[in-house]
PDB file of C-alpha atoms and ligand atoms in Angstrom:
ATOM      1  CA  MET S   1      -0.166  -0.130  -0.057  1.00  0.00           C
ATOM      2  CA  VAL S   2       0.998   3.613  -0.865  1.00  0.00           C
ATOM      3  CA  VAL S   3      -0.391   6.272   1.003  1.00  0.00           C
ATOM      4  CA  ILE S   4       0.316  10.050   0.382  1.00  0.00           C
ATOM      5  CA  LYS S   5      -1.464  12.641   2.781  1.00  0.00           C
ATOM      6  CA  ILE S   6      -2.238  16.275   1.406  1.00  0.00           C
ATOM      7  CA  LYS S   7      -3.950  19.259   3.315  1.00  0.00           C
ATOM      8  CA  THR S   8      -6.685  21.710   2.012  1.00  0.00           C
ATOM      9  CA  PHE S   9      -7.698  24.819   3.633  1.00  0.00           C
ATOM     10  CA  LYS S  10     -10.541  25.720   1.357  1.00  0.00           C
ATOM     11  CA  PRO S  11     -13.442  23.982  -0.532  1.00  0.00           C
ATOM     12  CA  GLU S  12     -11.673  25.104  -3.660  1.00  0.00           C
ATOM     13  CA  GLU S  13      -8.721  23.363  -2.990  1.00  0.00           C
ATOM     14  CA  THR S  14     -10.285  19.888  -2.478  1.00  0.00           C
ATOM     15  CA  TYR S  15     -12.296  20.456  -5.604  1.00  0.00           C
ATOM     16  CA  ARG S  16      -9.163  21.153  -7.474  1.00  0.00           C
ATOM     17  CA  LEU S  17      -7.594  17.805  -6.225  1.00  0.00           C
ATOM     18  CA  GLY S  18     -10.108  16.194  -7.517  1.00  0.00           C
ATOM     19  CA  GLU S  19      -9.778  17.363 -10.649  1.00  0.00           C
ATOM     20  CA  LYS S  20      -6.015  16.284 -10.544  1.00  0.00           C
ATOM     21  CA  LEU S  21      -6.896  12.906  -9.535  1.00  0.00           C
ATOM     22  CA  ALA S  22      -9.278  12.492 -12.247  1.00  0.00           C
ATOM     23  CA  VAL S  23      -6.231  12.235 -14.704  1.00  0.00           C
ATOM     24  CA  LEU S  24      -5.183   9.247 -13.205  1.00  0.00           C
ATOM     25  CA  LEU S  25      -8.385   7.724 -13.264  1.00  0.00           C
ATOM     26  CA  GLN S  26      -9.817   4.926 -15.885  1.00  0.00           C
ATOM     27  CA  ALA S  27     -12.539   2.915 -16.680  1.00  0.00           C
ATOM     28  CA  GLY S  28     -12.758  -0.141 -14.032  1.00  0.00           C
ATOM     29  CA  ASP S  29     -11.476   2.150 -11.369  1.00  0.00           C
ATOM     30  CA  VAL S  30     -12.871   1.965  -7.629  1.00  0.00           C
ATOM     31  CA  VAL S  31     -12.290   5.094  -5.504  1.00  0.00           C
ATOM     32  CA  CYS S  32     -13.700   4.746  -1.978  1.00  0.00           C
ATOM     33  CA  LEU S  33     -14.257   7.936  -0.098  1.00  0.00           C
ATOM     34  CA  SER S  34     -14.438   7.756   3.395  1.00  0.00           C
ATOM     35  CA  GLY S  35     -14.985  10.742   6.156  1.00  0.00           C
ATOM     36  CA  THR S  36     -17.563  11.741   8.359  1.00  0.00           C
ATOM     37  CA  LEU S  37     -20.526  13.842   7.143  1.00  0.00           C
ATOM     38  CA  GLY S  38     -19.516  17.072   5.909  1.00  0.00           C
ATOM     39  CA  ALA S  39     -15.872  16.172   5.512  1.00  0.00           C
ATOM     40  CA  GLY S  40     -15.618  17.018   1.503  1.00  0.00           C
ATOM     41  CA  LYS S  41     -16.671  13.445  -0.084  1.00  0.00           C
ATOM     42  CA  THR S  42     -19.381  14.971  -2.164  1.00  0.00           C
ATOM     43  CA  LEU S  43     -17.246  17.901  -3.155  1.00  0.00           C
ATOM     44  CA  LEU S  44     -13.941  16.175  -4.225  1.00  0.00           C
ATOM     45  CA  THR S  45     -16.095  13.803  -6.242  1.00  0.00           C
ATOM     46  CA  GLN S  46     -17.481  17.072  -8.033  1.00  0.00           C
ATOM     47  CA  GLY S  47     -14.029  17.721  -8.765  1.00  0.00           C
ATOM     48  CA  ILE S  48     -13.085  14.400 -10.047  1.00  0.00           C
ATOM     49  CA  ALA S  49     -16.193  14.537 -12.200  1.00  0.00           C
ATOM     50  CA  ALA S  50     -15.013  17.973 -13.546  1.00  0.00           C
ATOM     51  CA  GLY S  51     -11.970  16.233 -14.437  1.00  0.00           C
ATOM     52  CA  LEU S  52     -13.477  13.237 -16.443  1.00  0.00           C
ATOM     53  CA  LYS S  53     -15.255  16.232 -18.314  1.00  0.00           C
ATOM     54  CA  ILE S  54     -18.758  15.783 -16.830  1.00  0.00           C
ATOM     55  CA  ARG S  55     -20.980  19.281 -17.330  1.00  0.00           C
ATOM     56  CA  GLU S  56     -23.892  18.044 -15.619  1.00  0.00           C
ATOM     57  CA  ALA S  57     -24.130  19.275 -12.060  1.00  0.00           C
ATOM     58  CA  VAL S  58     -22.983  16.457  -9.248  1.00  0.00           C
ATOM     59  CA  THR S  59     -25.412  16.078  -6.465  1.00  0.00           C
ATOM     60  CA  SER S  60     -25.123  13.867  -3.371  1.00  0.00           C
ATOM     61  CA  PRO S  61     -26.706  10.346  -4.166  1.00  0.00           C
ATOM     62  CA  THR S  62     -27.446   9.999  -0.608  1.00  0.00           C
ATOM     63  CA  PHE S  63     -31.240   9.458  -1.376  1.00  0.00           C
ATOM     64  CA  THR S  64     -31.054   7.587  -4.826  1.00  0.00           C
ATOM     65  CA  ILE S  65     -27.631   5.468  -3.475  1.00  0.00           C
ATOM     66  CA  MET S  66     -26.428   5.915  -6.861  1.00  0.00           C
ATOM     67  CA  ASN S  67     -26.219   8.548  -9.436  1.00  0.00           C
ATOM     68  CA  VAL S  68     -24.377   7.835 -13.329  1.00  0.00           C
ATOM     69  CA  TYR S  69     -23.057  10.497 -15.195  1.00  0.00           C
ATOM     70  CA  ASP S  70     -22.157   9.741 -19.061  1.00  0.00           C
ATOM     71  CA  ALA S  71     -18.926  11.105 -20.264  1.00  0.00           C
ATOM     72  CA  PRO S  72     -16.090   9.221 -22.405  1.00  0.00           C
ATOM     73  CA  VAL S  73     -15.578   7.683 -19.070  1.00  0.00           C
ATOM     74  CA  ARG S  74     -18.763   6.994 -17.301  1.00  0.00           C
ATOM     75  CA  LEU S  75     -19.044   8.192 -13.532  1.00  0.00           C
ATOM     76  CA  TYR S  76     -20.807   5.754 -10.673  1.00  0.00           C
ATOM     77  CA  HIS S  77     -21.258   7.719  -7.919  1.00  0.00           C
ATOM     78  CA  PHE S  78     -22.723   5.771  -4.697  1.00  0.00           C
ATOM     79  CA  ASP S  79     -23.564   6.904  -1.563  1.00  0.00           C
ATOM     80  CA  LEU S  80     -24.135   3.842   1.100  1.00  0.00           C
ATOM     81  CA  TYR S  81     -24.922   5.968   4.036  1.00  0.00           C
ATOM     82  CA  ARG S  82     -28.724   4.811   3.682  1.00  0.00           C
ATOM     83  CA  LEU S  83     -27.859   1.196   2.817  1.00  0.00           C
ATOM     84  CA  GLU S  84     -28.949  -1.050   5.664  1.00  0.00           C
ATOM     85  CA  GLN S  85     -27.961  -4.569   4.509  1.00  0.00           C
ATOM     86  CA  PRO S  86     -24.915  -5.693   2.647  1.00  0.00           C
ATOM     87  CA  GLY S  87     -27.775  -7.617   0.294  1.00  0.00           C
ATOM     88  CA  GLU S  88     -28.885  -4.491  -0.816  1.00  0.00           C
ATOM     89  CA  LEU S  89     -25.473  -4.085  -2.970  1.00  0.00           C
ATOM     90  CA  ALA S  90     -26.301  -6.794  -4.932  1.00  0.00           C
ATOM     91  CA  ASP S  91     -29.868  -5.298  -5.686  1.00  0.00           C
ATOM     92  CA  ILE S  92     -28.428  -2.366  -6.976  1.00  0.00           C
ATOM     93  CA  GLY S  93     -25.687  -4.291  -9.161  1.00  0.00           C
ATOM     94  CA  PHE S  94     -23.051  -3.032  -7.252  1.00  0.00           C
ATOM     95  CA  ASP S  95     -20.496  -5.639  -8.603  1.00  0.00           C
ATOM     96  CA  GLU S  96     -21.505  -4.788 -12.376  1.00  0.00           C
ATOM     97  CA  TYR S  97     -20.194  -1.061 -11.538  1.00  0.00           C
ATOM     98  CA  THR S  98     -17.189  -1.958  -9.475  1.00  0.00           C
ATOM     99  CA  ASN S  99     -15.501  -4.650 -11.300  1.00  0.00           C
ATOM    100  CA  VAL S 100     -12.147  -4.270 -13.291  1.00  0.00           C
ATOM    101  CA  HIS S 101     -13.971  -4.708 -16.353  1.00  0.00           C
ATOM    102  CA  SER S 102     -16.754  -1.908 -15.808  1.00  0.00           C
ATOM    103  CA  ASP S 103     -17.346   0.801 -18.358  1.00  0.00           C
ATOM    104  CA  GLY S 104     -16.896   3.692 -15.680  1.00  0.00           C
ATOM    105  CA  VAL S 105     -15.072   4.914 -12.571  1.00  0.00           C
ATOM    106  CA  ALA S 106     -17.143   4.056  -9.455  1.00  0.00           C
ATOM    107  CA  ILE S 107     -16.577   6.543  -6.466  1.00  0.00           C
ATOM    108  CA  ILE S 108     -18.118   5.031  -3.321  1.00  0.00           C
ATOM    109  CA  GLU S 109     -18.873   7.514   0.000  1.00  0.00           C
ATOM    110  CA  TRP S 110     -19.386   5.495   3.237  1.00  0.00           C
ATOM    111  CA  PRO S 111     -17.372   2.386   1.873  1.00  0.00           C
ATOM    112  CA  ASP S 112     -16.536   1.917   5.475  1.00  0.00           C
ATOM    113  CA  ARG S 113     -20.326   0.936   6.493  1.00  0.00           C
ATOM    114  CA  PHE S 114     -19.743  -2.379   3.911  1.00  0.00           C
ATOM    115  CA  ASP S 115     -15.914  -2.813   4.442  1.00  0.00           C
ATOM    116  CA  GLY S 116     -15.408  -6.229   3.509  1.00  0.00           C
ATOM    117  CA  TYR S 117     -17.762  -6.037   0.359  1.00  0.00           C
ATOM    118  CA  MET S 118     -15.312  -3.470  -1.276  1.00  0.00           C
ATOM    119  CA  PRO S 119     -13.305  -4.546  -4.042  1.00  0.00           C
ATOM    120  CA  GLU S 120      -9.797  -5.274  -2.636  1.00  0.00           C
ATOM    121  CA  GLU S 121      -8.049  -3.277  -4.939  1.00  0.00           C
ATOM    122  CA  ASN S 122      -8.907   0.500  -4.843  1.00  0.00           C
ATOM    123  CA  PHE S 123      -7.902   3.998  -4.124  1.00  0.00           C
ATOM    124  CA  TRP S 124      -8.848   4.432  -0.421  1.00  0.00           C
ATOM    125  CA  ILE S 125      -9.439   8.174   0.228  1.00  0.00           C
ATOM    126  CA  THR S 126     -10.010   9.445   3.987  1.00  0.00           C
ATOM    127  CA  ILE S 127     -11.142  12.855   4.703  1.00  0.00           C
ATOM    128  CA  SER S 128     -10.687  14.309   8.071  1.00  0.00           C
ATOM    129  CA  LEU S 129     -11.441  17.361   9.683  1.00  0.00           C
ATOM    130  CA  GLY S 130      -8.335  19.612  10.606  1.00  0.00           C
ATOM    131  CA  GLU S 131      -7.429  21.751  13.307  1.00  0.00           C
ATOM    132  CA  GLN S 132      -8.610  25.324  11.693  1.00  0.00           C
ATOM    133  CA  SER S 133     -11.805  25.716   9.862  1.00  0.00           C
ATOM    134  CA  GLY S 134     -11.783  24.605   6.559  1.00  0.00           C
ATOM    135  CA  GLU S 135      -8.813  22.773   7.060  1.00  0.00           C
ATOM    136  CA  ARG S 136      -8.915  19.188   5.348  1.00  0.00           C
ATOM    137  CA  VAL S 137      -6.457  16.357   5.582  1.00  0.00           C
ATOM    138  CA  ILE S 138      -6.870  13.922   2.931  1.00  0.00           C
ATOM    139  CA  SER S 139      -5.126  10.723   2.808  1.00  0.00           C
ATOM    140  CA  LEU S 140      -5.008   8.920  -0.356  1.00  0.00           C
ATOM    141  CA  ALA S 141      -4.136   5.342  -0.150  1.00  0.00           C
ATOM    142  CA  ALA S 142      -3.454   3.116  -3.235  1.00  0.00           C
ATOM    143  CA  ASN S 143      -4.299  -0.566  -2.829  1.00  0.00           C
ATOM    144  CA  GLY S 144      -3.014  -3.019  -5.384  1.00  0.00           C
ATOM    145  CA  GLY S 145       0.059  -2.489  -7.869  1.00  0.00           C
ATOM    146  CA  ASN S 146      -2.058  -1.320 -10.544  1.00  0.00           C
ATOM    147  CA  TYR S 147      -3.264   1.535  -8.299  1.00  0.00           C
ATOM    148  CA  GLU S 148       0.321   2.107  -6.291  1.00  0.00           C
ATOM    149  CA  ARG S 149       1.942   2.810  -9.736  1.00  0.00           C
ATOM    150  CA  ARG S 150      -0.605   5.600 -10.607  1.00  0.00           C
ATOM    151  CA  ILE S 151      -0.610   7.356  -7.121  1.00  0.00           C
ATOM    152  CA  GLU S 152       3.185   7.953  -7.361  1.00  0.00           C
ATOM    153  CA  ARG S 153       2.126  10.669 -10.277  1.00  0.00           C
ATOM    154  CA  LEU S 154      -0.419  12.267  -8.021  1.00  0.00           C
ATOM    155  CA  LYS S 155       2.780  13.397  -5.593  1.00  0.00           C
ATOM    156  CA  ASP S 156       4.108  15.577  -8.288  1.00  0.00           C
ATOM    157  CA  ILE S 157       1.167  16.767  -9.779  1.00  0.00           C
ATOM    158  CA  ALA S 158      -0.665  17.487  -6.273  1.00  0.00           C
ATOM    159  CA  ASN S 159       2.025  19.875  -5.289  1.00  0.00           C
ATOM    160  CA  SER S 160       2.194  21.627  -8.707  1.00  0.00           C
ATOM    161  CA  CYS S 161       0.551  24.999  -8.456  1.00  0.00           C
ATOM    162  CA  ASP S 162      -1.229  25.353 -11.706  1.00  0.00           C
TER     163      ASP S 162
HETATM  164  N1  ADP I   1     -10.931  22.169   2.835  1.00  0.00           N
HETATM  165  C1  ADP I   1     -12.359  21.765   2.279  1.00  0.00           C
HETATM  166  N2  ADP I   1     -12.750  20.934   1.565  1.00  0.00           N
HETATM  167  C2  ADP I   1     -13.662  20.213   1.274  1.00  0.00           C
HETATM  168  N3  ADP I   1     -14.813  20.753   1.984  1.00  0.00           N
HETATM  169  C3  ADP I   1     -14.589  21.897   2.922  1.00  0.00           C
HETATM  170  C4  ADP I   1     -13.360  22.442   2.962  1.00  0.00           C
HETATM  171  N4  ADP I   1     -13.875  23.408   3.770  1.00  0.00           N
HETATM  172  C5  ADP I   1     -15.048  23.562   4.230  1.00  0.00           C
HETATM  173  N5  ADP I   1     -15.517  22.847   3.405  1.00  0.00           N
HETATM  174  C6  ADP I   1     -17.157  22.761   3.314  1.00  0.00           C
HETATM  175  O1  ADP I   1     -17.482  21.306   3.927  1.00  0.00           O
HETATM  176  C7  ADP I   1     -18.666  20.751   3.507  1.00  0.00           C
HETATM  177  C8  ADP I   1     -18.436  19.628   2.532  1.00  0.00           C
HETATM  178  O2  ADP I   1     -19.540  18.816   2.225  1.00  0.00           O
HETATM  179  P1  ADP I   1     -19.643  17.424   1.247  1.00  0.00           P
HETATM  180  O3  ADP I   1     -18.717  17.631   0.322  1.00  0.00           O
HETATM  181  O4  ADP I   1     -21.114  17.540   0.928  1.00  0.00           O
HETATM  182  O5  ADP I   1     -19.372  16.482   2.553  1.00  0.00           O
HETATM  183  P2  ADP I   1     -19.771  14.991   2.539  1.00  0.00           P
HETATM  184  O6  ADP I   1     -20.297  14.728   1.082  1.00  0.00           O
HETATM  185  O7  ADP I   1     -18.403  14.347   2.739  1.00  0.00           O
HETATM  186  O8  ADP I   1     -20.525  14.822   3.503  1.00  0.00           O
HETATM  187  C9  ADP I   1     -18.831  21.918   1.958  1.00  0.00           C
HETATM  188  O9  ADP I   1     -19.897  22.777   2.547  1.00  0.00           O
HETATM  189  C10 ADP I   1     -17.549  22.618   1.868  1.00  0.00           C
HETATM  190  O10 ADP I   1     -17.960  23.807   1.425  1.00  0.00           O
HETATM  191 MG1   MG I   2     -21.695  13.256   0.528  1.00  0.00          MG
END
């Protein structure tokens, strides 16, 4: 596992990090987004969506469980907060969207609710609140060789100030 840690101090920085992360993503990827309510999971997803050239407004799928956005690479955006049992994952076709042959990128908010059901290889991002208001500590872990190779590149692009 390779882990990198990045701090942001305002919403725009988290959004921009999402845009940069999107450059590394490809169909079949799984991005797990963990962190408390209001941490910035949906905002980071909006940045990723912008980076994937999705023009539609990306909103929280808390009540719909999954939203799909069409783009050259599709985005499947999940929020498992309201899911009660792991069996419901099968009902929504979770495996189909999160396997390596999927035609899109899957982003999953609240993955820790069903930890053992997440694909083993993934980017696992944890957003924590920092000491100052507006500060977020974002830890990005690459699980699996395919992801590890790519996250090394994020180290370089995340710190560049374009
Ligand atoms: N550095 C930051 N990164 C992300 N969000 C931030 C930051 N500072 C403040 N915020 C605010 O925190 C909230 C995050 O909301 P949201 O992305 O919906 O959280 P979640 O999906 O994790 O519940 C937004 O209101 C955003 O403006
Ligand atoms: Mg959210």
